[in-house]
Amino acid sequence: MHGTTLSRPRLVVVGNGMAGMRTVEEILAIAPGIFDITVFGAEPHPNYDRIMLSPLLAGEKRFEDIVLNDYDWYASNGIRLIAGEHVDWIDRARRIVRGAAGTEAPYDLLLLATGSSPFVLPIPGAELDGVQTFRSVADVGDMLATARPGAKAVVIGGGLLGLEAAHGLDLRGAEVTVIHLMPTLMERQLDASAAHLLKQNLEARGMTILTGTETAAFIGDDRVRAVRLKDGREIPTDLVVMAVGIRPNAGLARATGLECNRGVIVDDFLRTSDPAIFAIGECVEHDGKVFGLVAPIWEMARVAARAMTGTPGIGFTPAASVTRLKVSGVEMASAGAFLGDSGTEDIVLRDGARGTYRRLVLRENRIVGLVAIGDASDAAWHFQLLKDGTDIGEIRDSVIFGPLADGPADPDAAVMALPDGAEICGCNGVCKGTITRAIKAFGLASVDDVRARTKASSSCGSCTGQVEALLRAALGTEYAPATVKPVCKCTGLDHGEVRRRIVGGKLKSIPAVMQALEWKTPDGCHVCRPALNFYLLCAWPGEYVDDAQARFVNERMHANIQKDGTFSVVPRMWGGVTNARELRAIADVVDKFDIPEVKITGGQRIDMLGVKREDLPTVWRDLNAAGLVSGHAYGKALRTVKTCVGSEWCRFGTQNSTRMGIALEKMSWGSWHPHKVKMAVSGCPRNCAEASIKDFGVIATEAGWDLLVGGNGGIRLRGTDLLCKVTTEAEVLEYCAAFLQLYREEAHYLERTAPWIERVGLDYVKQAVVEDEDNRKALAARFLHAQTFAQADPWAMESAAAAGAKFTHVAELT
Amino acid sequence: MDAIMTDTGFVDVAALDDIPQRGARTVATAHGDVAIFRTGDDAVFALRDSCPHRGGKISHGIVHGHGVTCPLHNWVIALATGAAEGEAAASCVPRFPVRVAEGRVLLDVSAPLAPA
Ligand code: SRM
Ligand SMILES: Cc1cc2nc3c(=O)[nH]c(=O)nc-3n(C[C@H](O)[C@H](O)[C@H](O)COP(=O)(O)OP(=O)(O)OC[C@H]3O[C@@H](n4cnc5c(N)ncnc54)[C@H](O)[C@@H]3O)c2cc1C
Ligand code: SF4
Ligand code: FES
């Protein structure tokens, strides 16, 4: 040890962590030996790299590997280290600090580097054994005592720390569930699309990720055994790790009267309100900001070291920095205003096959933010452009591809370079040679031909581009790709292709589709989002979670918007039949809510027009009380089933058309479709219910029922085509269900049955629904299965839910 | 609902989470209804809830990127400027200063912003 010279000023550091020791290192570099240094550290260790706690937890590193300054370092620099003693008092008048064990150290200059503490949720059970945080080596030790293969662990918090803990526990063999309050993971570093990819990746490793989920309590006697969620669910567990945020350790400074807010307040030179005391790291607050990552702390250490040694220098300004992390092994980066703000535009690049996503946020042709996940290799270059404020106008078309993307590479070259044995279509295991040989042998000329012959590209479709390259190579200028009519400007794919890839690629959310299909905008537009929402709903009944924000206002509000912003309300009247109780309830509602107009619709029911937005839930509640439910007059859904009076009353009637219509409506109400669907049943060929201009019409005959399809009485009048004749009511229902399901599964969004049938041909529909009995039964079964999830009255659900903000102002400032 | 005055003309009108992502909520003001939009990337904008075309309530529109599509006739309004895409410059929706602090939405309705 170096001898101590009494004349040297004494520097005492409180906090033996990353910020404190980095400052000491900076001081030693500028002016070695200038201070007589004493360091107090509450942890019984030399300074270690806190960032490396995750690899320590995961078993990828040992403690020795993550020590930054070992005991020799302190000794050889003449630093007195008091490890394991917490400082709990500072006598500012006498300039002495005192430790919990009574050690006292006088100072001329004091540096507070006390870091921060994890936030503990103030909920019942937080004190139980097995409920802990993640900040120190000791915390890792506690986790490892429980986390053995097969143990259950719950991590609360889906930010950086929580996911690191989850990753480590997962690698230790624990069954990990992550509970995150916000709708997306790591919302402070990632936008929704990137967060979606991260979640997918973690789930693929077997973790359970619950977003938008709030924890209510921890259950157990002495030791935690379950976590209870706000919605009442309980998740059994052996361990709970809370990683919900940190709070600066400013208590000591506050107690001794230093100016503090959230953290210890420092100026640009890291001085506190007492000129003899500096503070640095996560315990400080500078210019209203507190800190949680090391990059700005390194800069603080440089500035503080200069100020403390009297070396001239410029003050601390938190520089824009790029956060590059590898969370749970997934590369990511974000910087600047990566969420965008007023006046920004986006450039998005998604690679569905590799699971990568990057987004540049531009303002006036300059990059102001970026986010990348899966592949952050160009983030440094993009960040440089951001920092330099480079005008990227010239390279705007290629900038997203990174610095190497000067000339457009030949995308076909890569495919041609592959050997014949290389697999092109992963779904169906078709390799290149099989495809090229089939193209030659059978004279295939289109992607559809290749699909039909080899199965390549017929499932998830992500290899379509490669198949096209092979066709181009084989046919040269002869190859005429089918003209594609893209869904909208957000994609180059058409409706059919999008639908095929949703099913084939097992894509189950809008972000998943946008990622895998390489959408060109961050979150689509008013054309594609409603379409995707329907396609997903149709493909994954009971599984897909409907996205209200992807629906047109009428479907979101369960009522038709009118030109003055009021709404119309149309309850269902099954088959057009009503009774005194329903009519009385309607009359009462009209009086009670002062509804200006009541009209009989063209669909055999009653429309109340001019209902105020804020009245909707109560209007529905009153109607529900009389047994009236939503008529879906607002939806791309089953609308009405018109009937005539039929054989029960009419002198010409041959069958009970009213009962048939009601049975059809009971079977199919609540179903969502590419467009609205209307049905009708007439009791004889006089056809009073106008069945021959409906999407699905039924006309009774002496022998049974004629089934009619593809009619339209709207913009372009089209009479129905005869699908077939059946004899029983059960057959009417089965054929109807099968027909509706075929339309649901295959039509383009906003295509009514009339144009759909003209596009695919009546014969195709007959083949699928009439001639192929197995197929008909399977279609009908899929329809009825989907209906088990669809038949819940939206009015009852909305008026029961407490959340009324959709129907009212959030605030009134008048 | 409570509205708490803060510094200058900003008033705390809602929690950010009261507004769905890619959605809007409304505030009644002396200037008529104001729609507060929250985009997919959590940017927040305040505009008069009235489309320059025929007064449609843009708060009911589908929000995409930093734009909203009016529910009545599909005009697309840029949230940052209030301008209607592809329409005359005069077709601009008045905007109001709005910001988010600690998860709360602060709105200033003392006067609309000057046209962008
Ligand atoms: C209320 C009603 C008129 C009436 O007072 O009778 C009506 C009203 C509207 N119709 Fe209709 N249609 C109504 C029966 C019809 C009929 C007749 C029928 O169903 O028997 C037709 C022709 C039949 C057909 O659809 O093939 C009809 C063809 C249309 C069309 C053209 C559709 C087409 O494919 O060409 C539209 C526009 C659209 O959907 O895009 C439309 C759209 C509308 C909308 C929803 C306009 C809109 O998008 O806001 C109107 C809103 C009404 C509201 O706010 O409540 N309405 N509409 C009828 C409601 C029936 C019901 O009980 O649900
Ligand atoms: C698991 C984990 C992973 C992380 N990963 C990253 C990452 O990938 N990238 C990144 O940039 N950042 C990461 N961080 C954050 C980074 O570690 C911190 O920003 C950094 O450690 C802060 O340094 P500090 O010195 O202010 O606080 P600390 O490193 O916490 O040091 C403070 C020290 O002071 C001691 N102390 C407190 N009060 C007293 C007292 N009164 N008396 C004596 N001693 C006291 C504490 O015990 C502690 O040892 C991670 C953090 C954790 C916990
Ligand atoms: S369809 Fe025939 S049976 Fe029915 S009401 Fe008209 S005329 Fe009578
Ligand atoms: S009122 Fe908005 S587009 Fe017509």
mmCIF file of C-alpha atoms in Angstrom, chain A residues 343-345 360-369 382 385-386 388-393 396:
data_model
loop_
_atom_site.group_PDB
_atom_site.id
_atom_site.type_symbol
_atom_site.label_atom_id
_atom_site.label_comp_id
_atom_site.label_asym_id
_atom_site.label_seq_id
_atom_site.Cartn_x
_atom_site.Cartn_y
_atom_site.Cartn_z
ATOM 1 C CA GLY A 343 -44.323 15.784 -38.002
ATOM 2 C CA THR A 344 -42.286 12.626 -38.444
ATOM 3 C CA GLU A 345 -42.384 10.055 -41.218
ATOM 4 C CA LEU A 360 -36.212 4.936 -39.255
ATOM 5 C CA VAL A 361 -38.118 7.974 -38.044
ATOM 6 C CA LEU A 362 -37.506 11.011 -40.247
ATOM 7 C CA ARG A 363 -38.177 14.675 -39.862
ATOM 8 C CA GLU A 364 -37.536 16.821 -42.893
ATOM 9 C CA ASN A 365 -35.291 14.182 -44.446
ATOM 10 C CA ARG A 366 -33.168 13.731 -41.327
ATOM 11 C CA ILE A 367 -33.152 10.657 -39.149
ATOM 12 C CA VAL A 368 -34.397 11.573 -35.684
ATOM 13 C CA GLY A 369 -35.056 8.111 -34.322
ATOM 14 C CA HIS A 382 -27.966 4.920 -38.882
ATOM 15 C CA LEU A 385 -26.546 9.783 -39.586
ATOM 16 C CA LEU A 386 -28.883 10.733 -36.759
ATOM 17 C CA ASP A 388 -24.690 14.203 -37.609
ATOM 18 C CA GLY A 389 -28.116 15.386 -38.707
ATOM 19 C CA THR A 390 -27.239 14.235 -42.221
ATOM 20 C CA ASP A 391 -29.737 15.161 -44.923
ATOM 21 C CA ILE A 392 -30.590 11.754 -46.376
ATOM 22 C CA GLY A 393 -32.706 13.095 -49.245
ATOM 23 C CA ARG A 396 -33.723 8.023 -49.006
#
